């Protein structure tokens, strides 16, 4: 059949007979190719910073450089090692999300508190280059895995800062629509061409490799975010216009939304 891959085996049986078995190995072959691609990608991602670190360290050791140049080279070494650290952390997060059999602990989370704290983090990252505001009118207690939801929101905010030029705006808002919760991070940044949108959450997929790397991206943020949302029964959505900006949304299903105040325990029962 077109597009399918079969494994054929011919066995000679005891008598005169022959036995031919066929097995559809399309999925198996696909998984194998994905695994090979992933290892090749990771190796490539690690090679770049390691090469830069090695090159600069060698120069520092072999040449008598003035203080300013030494400082500049050491700064580059530090940035590259931070990129590698982020890459290793993201890889570990992905692997835990995909392979951990133990169910992570879920709890009641006040999204107001979480999102405001993460917006402060984003302001520190932005260093005053963007105006970051949060608007959350609807009640926002939800049920989920705190660390995972935190990393999903953080990834969207970090990307908004990363891909929005100085002077741009980043707006976060939370709405309940048809009983479901939508957290949207909207930016006035560089935007994304329509042809890239379906592939954004693939591991290591980047629209502009150089720009992502220069700003410390690992190419894994949206893959992690999508995974986290799926585990919560929700999803990740994007709407973007090239040159105008992007809006990334996290959808949480109704079953994840809690009443505003925790139910009072009834001591008489
Ligand atoms: P990265 O670490 O490269 O940012 P992500 O998985 O978080 O990796 O995002 C994948 C790619 O999607 C990015 O490299 C970038 O090209 C694009 N992207 C993500 N968020 C935005 C945004 N807010 N504005 C423009 N492009 C974005």
CSV table of C-alpha atoms and ligand atoms in Angstrom, one decimal:
chain,number,residue,atom,x,y,z
A,1,UNK,CA,0.0,0.0,0.0
A,2,UNK,CA,1.4,3.5,-0.8
A,3,UNK,CA,3.1,5.2,2.1
A,4,UNK,CA,3.2,2.1,4.3
A,5,UNK,CA,6.2,0.0,5.1
A,6,UNK,CA,6.0,-3.8,5.5
A,7,UNK,CA,8.4,-6.4,6.8
A,8,UNK,CA,8.1,-9.7,4.9
A,9,UNK,CA,9.4,-12.9,6.4
A,10,UNK,CA,9.6,-16.2,4.6
A,11,UNK,CA,9.8,-19.4,6.8
A,12,UNK,CA,10.4,-22.9,5.6
A,13,UNK,CA,8.2,-25.2,7.5
A,14,UNK,CA,9.0,-28.9,8.4
A,15,UNK,CA,7.2,-30.4,5.4
A,16,UNK,CA,7.2,-28.9,2.0
A,17,UNK,CA,5.4,-25.8,3.0
A,18,UNK,CA,6.5,-22.2,3.1
A,19,UNK,CA,5.1,-19.6,5.4
A,20,UNK,CA,5.1,-15.9,4.5
A,21,UNK,CA,4.4,-13.4,7.2
A,22,UNK,CA,3.9,-9.7,6.7
A,23,UNK,CA,4.0,-7.0,9.4
A,24,UNK,CA,3.2,-3.3,9.0
A,25,UNK,CA,6.2,-1.5,10.5
A,26,UNK,CA,5.3,2.0,9.3
A,27,UNK,CA,4.8,3.4,12.9
A,28,UNK,CA,7.9,1.6,14.2
A,29,UNK,CA,10.0,3.0,11.3
A,30,UNK,CA,8.6,6.5,11.9
A,31,UNK,CA,9.4,6.4,15.6
A,32,UNK,CA,12.9,5.2,14.8
A,33,UNK,CA,13.5,8.0,12.4
A,34,UNK,CA,12.1,10.5,15.0
A,35,UNK,CA,14.5,9.2,17.6
A,36,UNK,CA,17.4,9.5,15.3
A,37,UNK,CA,16.4,13.0,14.3
A,38,UNK,CA,16.1,13.9,18.0
A,39,UNK,CA,19.6,12.6,18.9
A,40,UNK,CA,21.1,14.4,15.9
A,41,UNK,CA,19.3,17.7,16.9
A,42,UNK,CA,20.5,17.5,20.5
A,43,UNK,CA,24.1,16.8,19.4
A,44,UNK,CA,24.0,19.7,17.1
A,45,UNK,CA,22.5,22.0,19.8
A,46,UNK,CA,25.2,21.0,22.2
A,47,UNK,CA,28.0,21.3,19.7
A,48,UNK,CA,27.5,25.0,19.0
A,49,UNK,CA,28.0,26.3,22.6
A,50,UNK,CA,30.7,23.8,23.4
A,51,UNK,CA,32.7,24.9,20.3
A,52,UNK,CA,32.3,28.6,21.2
A,53,UNK,CA,33.3,28.0,24.8
A,54,UNK,CA,36.3,26.0,23.8
A,55,UNK,CA,37.4,28.6,21.2
A,56,UNK,CA,37.2,31.5,23.6
A,57,UNK,CA,38.9,29.7,26.5
A,58,UNK,CA,41.7,28.7,24.2
A,59,UNK,CA,42.2,32.3,23.1
A,60,UNK,CA,42.1,33.5,26.7
A,61,UNK,CA,44.8,31.1,27.6
A,62,UNK,CA,47.1,31.7,24.6
A,63,UNK,CA,46.9,35.4,24.1
A,64,UNK,CA,47.8,38.3,26.4
A,65,UNK,CA,44.6,40.3,26.1
A,66,UNK,CA,43.6,43.6,27.7
A,67,UNK,CA,41.1,43.6,30.5
A,68,UNK,CA,38.1,44.7,28.4
A,69,UNK,CA,38.6,42.0,25.9
A,70,UNK,CA,39.1,39.3,28.5
A,71,UNK,CA,35.9,40.4,30.2
A,72,UNK,CA,34.0,40.3,26.9
A,73,UNK,CA,35.3,36.8,26.1
A,74,UNK,CA,34.4,35.6,29.6
A,75,UNK,CA,30.9,37.1,29.2
A,76,UNK,CA,30.5,35.0,26.0
A,77,UNK,CA,31.6,31.9,27.8
A,78,UNK,CA,29.2,32.5,30.6
A,79,UNK,CA,26.2,33.1,28.2
A,80,UNK,CA,27.0,30.0,26.2
A,81,UNK,CA,27.2,27.9,29.3
A,82,UNK,CA,23.9,29.3,30.5
A,83,UNK,CA,22.3,28.3,27.1
A,84,UNK,CA,23.6,24.8,27.6
A,85,UNK,CA,22.3,24.7,31.1
A,86,UNK,CA,18.8,25.8,29.9
A,87,UNK,CA,19.0,23.1,27.2
A,88,UNK,CA,19.8,20.4,29.7
A,89,UNK,CA,17.0,21.6,32.0
A,90,UNK,CA,14.4,21.7,29.1
A,91,UNK,CA,15.5,18.2,27.9
A,92,UNK,CA,15.0,16.8,31.5
A,93,UNK,CA,11.6,18.5,31.7
A,94,UNK,CA,10.5,17.0,28.4
A,95,UNK,CA,11.8,13.6,29.3
A,96,UNK,CA,9.9,13.7,32.7
A,97,UNK,CA,6.7,14.8,31.0
A,98,UNK,CA,6.9,12.0,28.4
A,99,UNK,CA,8.2,9.1,30.5
A,100,UNK,CA,7.4,9.6,34.1
A,101,UNK,CA,5.0,7.0,35.3
A,102,UNK,CA,4.3,8.6,38.7
A,103,UNK,CA,1.4,11.0,38.5
A,104,UNK,CA,2.7,14.4,39.7
A,105,UNK,CA,1.0,16.1,42.6
A,106,UNK,CA,-1.9,18.3,41.7
A,107,UNK,CA,-3.2,21.2,43.8
A,108,UNK,CA,-5.3,24.3,43.9
A,109,UNK,CA,-3.5,27.1,42.2
A,110,UNK,CA,-4.5,30.8,42.2
A,111,UNK,CA,-3.6,31.8,38.7
A,112,UNK,CA,-3.8,35.5,39.7
A,113,UNK,CA,-0.9,35.1,42.1
A,114,UNK,CA,1.1,32.8,39.7
A,115,UNK,CA,0.7,35.0,36.6
A,116,UNK,CA,1.5,38.2,38.5
A,117,UNK,CA,4.7,36.6,39.9
A,118,UNK,CA,5.7,35.4,36.4
A,119,UNK,CA,4.9,38.8,34.9
A,120,UNK,CA,7.4,40.3,37.4
A,121,UNK,CA,9.9,37.8,36.3
A,122,UNK,CA,9.3,38.8,32.7
A,123,UNK,CA,9.7,42.5,33.6
A,124,UNK,CA,13.1,41.7,35.1
A,125,UNK,CA,14.1,39.8,31.9
A,126,UNK,CA,12.8,42.7,29.8
A,127,UNK,CA,14.8,45.3,31.8
A,128,UNK,CA,12.3,48.0,31.0
A,129,UNK,CA,12.4,47.4,27.2
A,130,UNK,CA,8.7,46.5,27.1
A,131,UNK,CA,5.4,47.4,28.8
A,132,UNK,CA,4.1,44.3,30.4
A,133,UNK,CA,0.6,44.3,31.8
A,134,UNK,CA,-1.7,41.7,33.3
A,135,UNK,CA,-5.5,41.8,33.3
A,136,UNK,CA,-7.4,39.1,35.0
A,137,UNK,CA,-11.0,39.9,35.8
A,138,UNK,CA,-12.5,36.4,36.0
A,139,UNK,CA,-11.9,34.2,39.0
A,140,UNK,CA,-8.8,32.2,38.5
A,141,UNK,CA,-8.5,29.3,40.9
A,142,UNK,CA,-7.6,26.2,39.0
A,143,UNK,CA,-6.6,22.6,39.6
A,144,UNK,CA,-3.3,21.4,38.2
A,145,UNK,CA,0.4,20.7,38.6
A,146,UNK,CA,1.9,23.9,39.8
A,147,UNK,CA,5.5,23.5,38.4
A,148,UNK,CA,4.2,22.5,35.0
A,149,UNK,CA,1.7,25.3,34.6
A,150,UNK,CA,4.3,27.7,35.8
A,151,UNK,CA,6.7,26.6,33.1
A,152,UNK,CA,3.9,26.8,30.4
A,153,UNK,CA,3.1,30.4,31.3
A,154,UNK,CA,6.8,31.3,31.7
A,155,UNK,CA,7.6,30.0,28.3
A,156,UNK,CA,5.0,32.2,26.6
A,157,UNK,CA,6.1,35.3,28.6
A,158,UNK,CA,9.8,34.6,27.9
A,159,UNK,CA,9.1,34.2,24.2
A,160,UNK,CA,7.0,37.4,24.1
A,161,UNK,CA,10.0,39.3,25.6
A,162,UNK,CA,12.5,37.5,23.3
A,163,UNK,CA,10.6,38.2,20.1
A,164,UNK,CA,9.3,41.7,20.7
A,165,UNK,CA,11.6,44.6,19.9
A,166,UNK,CA,12.2,47.4,22.4
A,167,UNK,CA,9.2,49.6,23.1
A,168,UNK,CA,6.7,46.9,22.4
A,169,UNK,CA,3.7,45.8,24.6
A,170,UNK,CA,3.0,42.5,26.2
A,171,UNK,CA,-0.5,41.9,27.5
A,172,UNK,CA,-1.6,38.9,29.5
A,173,UNK,CA,-5.3,38.2,30.0
A,174,UNK,CA,-7.5,35.5,31.5
A,175,UNK,CA,-11.1,34.9,30.4
A,176,UNK,CA,-13.7,32.3,30.9
A,177,UNK,CA,-15.3,31.4,27.5
A,178,UNK,CA,-18.0,28.6,27.2
A,179,UNK,CA,-17.0,27.4,30.7
A,180,UNK,CA,-13.3,27.0,29.7
A,181,UNK,CA,-10.4,29.1,30.9
A,182,UNK,CA,-8.2,31.0,28.4
A,183,UNK,CA,-4.9,32.6,29.4
A,184,UNK,CA,-3.6,34.7,26.5
A,185,UNK,CA,-0.1,36.3,26.1
A,186,UNK,CA,-0.3,38.9,23.4
A,187,UNK,CA,2.7,40.8,22.1
A,188,UNK,CA,3.4,43.5,19.5
A,189,UNK,CA,6.5,41.7,18.3
A,190,UNK,CA,8.0,40.4,15.1
A,191,UNK,CA,5.1,37.9,14.5
A,192,UNK,CA,5.2,34.6,12.7
A,193,UNK,CA,4.5,33.7,9.0
A,194,UNK,CA,1.4,31.5,8.6
A,195,UNK,CA,3.4,28.7,7.1
A,196,UNK,CA,5.4,28.2,10.3
A,197,UNK,CA,2.4,28.1,12.7
A,198,UNK,CA,1.6,24.4,12.5
A,199,UNK,CA,5.1,23.4,13.3
A,200,UNK,CA,6.0,25.8,16.2
A,201,UNK,CA,5.5,23.2,19.0
A,202,UNK,CA,7.8,20.6,17.4
A,203,UNK,CA,11.0,20.1,19.3
A,204,UNK,CA,13.8,22.4,18.0
A,205,UNK,CA,11.6,24.0,15.4
A,206,UNK,CA,12.5,27.7,15.1
A,207,UNK,CA,11.5,30.3,12.6
A,208,UNK,CA,14.8,32.1,12.9
A,209,UNK,CA,17.5,29.8,14.4
A,210,UNK,CA,20.0,32.6,14.8
A,211,UNK,CA,17.6,34.9,16.6
A,212,UNK,CA,16.4,32.2,18.9
A,213,UNK,CA,19.9,31.2,19.9
A,214,UNK,CA,21.2,34.7,20.3
A,215,UNK,CA,18.4,35.4,22.8
A,216,UNK,CA,19.0,32.2,24.7
A,217,UNK,CA,16.2,30.1,23.2
A,218,UNK,CA,16.5,26.3,23.3
A,219,UNK,CA,13.8,25.5,20.7
A,220,UNK,CA,12.0,23.3,23.3
A,221,UNK,CA,9.8,25.8,25.1
A,222,UNK,CA,6.6,25.4,23.1
A,223,UNK,CA,7.0,21.6,22.8
A,224,UNK,CA,7.1,21.6,26.7
A,225,UNK,CA,4.1,24.0,26.9
A,226,UNK,CA,2.0,21.9,24.5
A,227,UNK,CA,2.8,18.7,26.5
A,228,UNK,CA,1.9,20.4,29.8
A,229,UNK,CA,-1.5,21.6,28.4
A,230,UNK,CA,-2.3,18.2,26.9
A,231,UNK,CA,-1.6,16.6,30.3
A,232,UNK,CA,-4.1,19.0,31.8
A,233,UNK,CA,-6.7,18.1,29.3
A,234,UNK,CA,-6.2,21.5,27.6
A,235,UNK,CA,-4.3,22.8,24.6
A,236,UNK,CA,-2.0,25.5,23.2
A,237,UNK,CA,-3.2,27.9,20.5
A,238,UNK,CA,-1.5,30.6,18.4
A,239,UNK,CA,-2.6,33.5,16.4
A,240,UNK,CA,0.0,35.6,14.7
A,241,UNK,CA,0.7,38.2,12.0
A,242,UNK,CA,4.1,38.6,10.5
A,243,UNK,CA,5.5,42.1,11.5
A,244,UNK,CA,2.5,42.8,13.8
A,245,UNK,CA,2.7,40.4,16.7
A,246,UNK,CA,1.5,37.2,18.2
A,247,UNK,CA,-1.0,35.8,20.7
A,248,UNK,CA,-0.4,32.5,22.4
A,249,UNK,CA,-3.2,31.0,24.5
A,250,UNK,CA,-3.4,28.3,27.0
A,251,UNK,CA,-6.8,26.6,27.2
A,252,UNK,CA,-7.8,24.9,30.4
A,253,UNK,CA,-11.0,22.7,30.3
A,254,UNK,CA,-13.9,23.4,32.6
A,255,UNK,CA,-12.9,20.4,34.8
A,256,UNK,CA,-9.8,22.4,35.8
A,257,UNK,CA,-11.6,25.5,37.0
A,258,UNK,CA,-12.5,25.7,40.7
A,259,UNK,CA,-15.1,27.8,42.5
A,260,UNK,CA,-13.6,31.1,43.8
A,261,UNK,CA,-13.5,30.3,47.5
A,262,UNK,CA,-12.6,26.8,48.6
A,263,UNK,CA,-15.7,25.0,49.8
A,264,UNK,CA,-16.2,25.2,53.6
A,265,UNK,CA,-15.8,21.9,55.3
A,266,UNK,CA,-19.0,21.1,57.2
A,267,UNK,CA,-17.9,20.0,60.7
A,268,UNK,CA,-21.4,18.7,61.5
A,269,UNK,CA,-21.3,16.0,58.8
B,1,LIG,P1,12.7,29.1,21.4
B,1,LIG,O1,13.5,28.6,22.6
B,1,LIG,O2,13.5,29.1,20.1
B,1,LIG,O3,12.0,30.4,21.7
B,1,LIG,P2,10.1,27.8,21.4
B,1,LIG,O4,9.7,26.4,21.3
B,1,LIG,O5,9.7,28.5,22.7
B,1,LIG,O6,11.7,27.9,21.2
B,1,LIG,O7,9.5,28.6,20.2
B,1,LIG,C1,9.7,28.1,18.9
B,1,LIG,C2,9.8,29.2,17.8
B,1,LIG,O8,8.6,29.9,17.7
B,1,LIG,C3,10.8,30.3,18.2
B,1,LIG,O9,12.2,29.9,17.8
B,1,LIG,C4,10.3,31.5,17.4
B,1,LIG,O10,10.8,31.4,16.1
B,1,LIG,C5,8.8,31.2,17.4
B,1,LIG,N1,8.1,32.0,18.5
B,1,LIG,C6,7.7,31.6,19.7
B,1,LIG,N2,7.1,32.6,20.4
B,1,LIG,C7,7.1,33.7,19.6
B,1,LIG,C8,6.6,35.0,19.7
B,1,LIG,N3,5.9,35.5,20.8
B,1,LIG,N4,6.8,35.9,18.6
B,1,LIG,C9,7.4,35.5,17.5
B,1,LIG,N5,7.9,34.2,17.3
B,1,LIG,C10,7.8,33.3,18.3
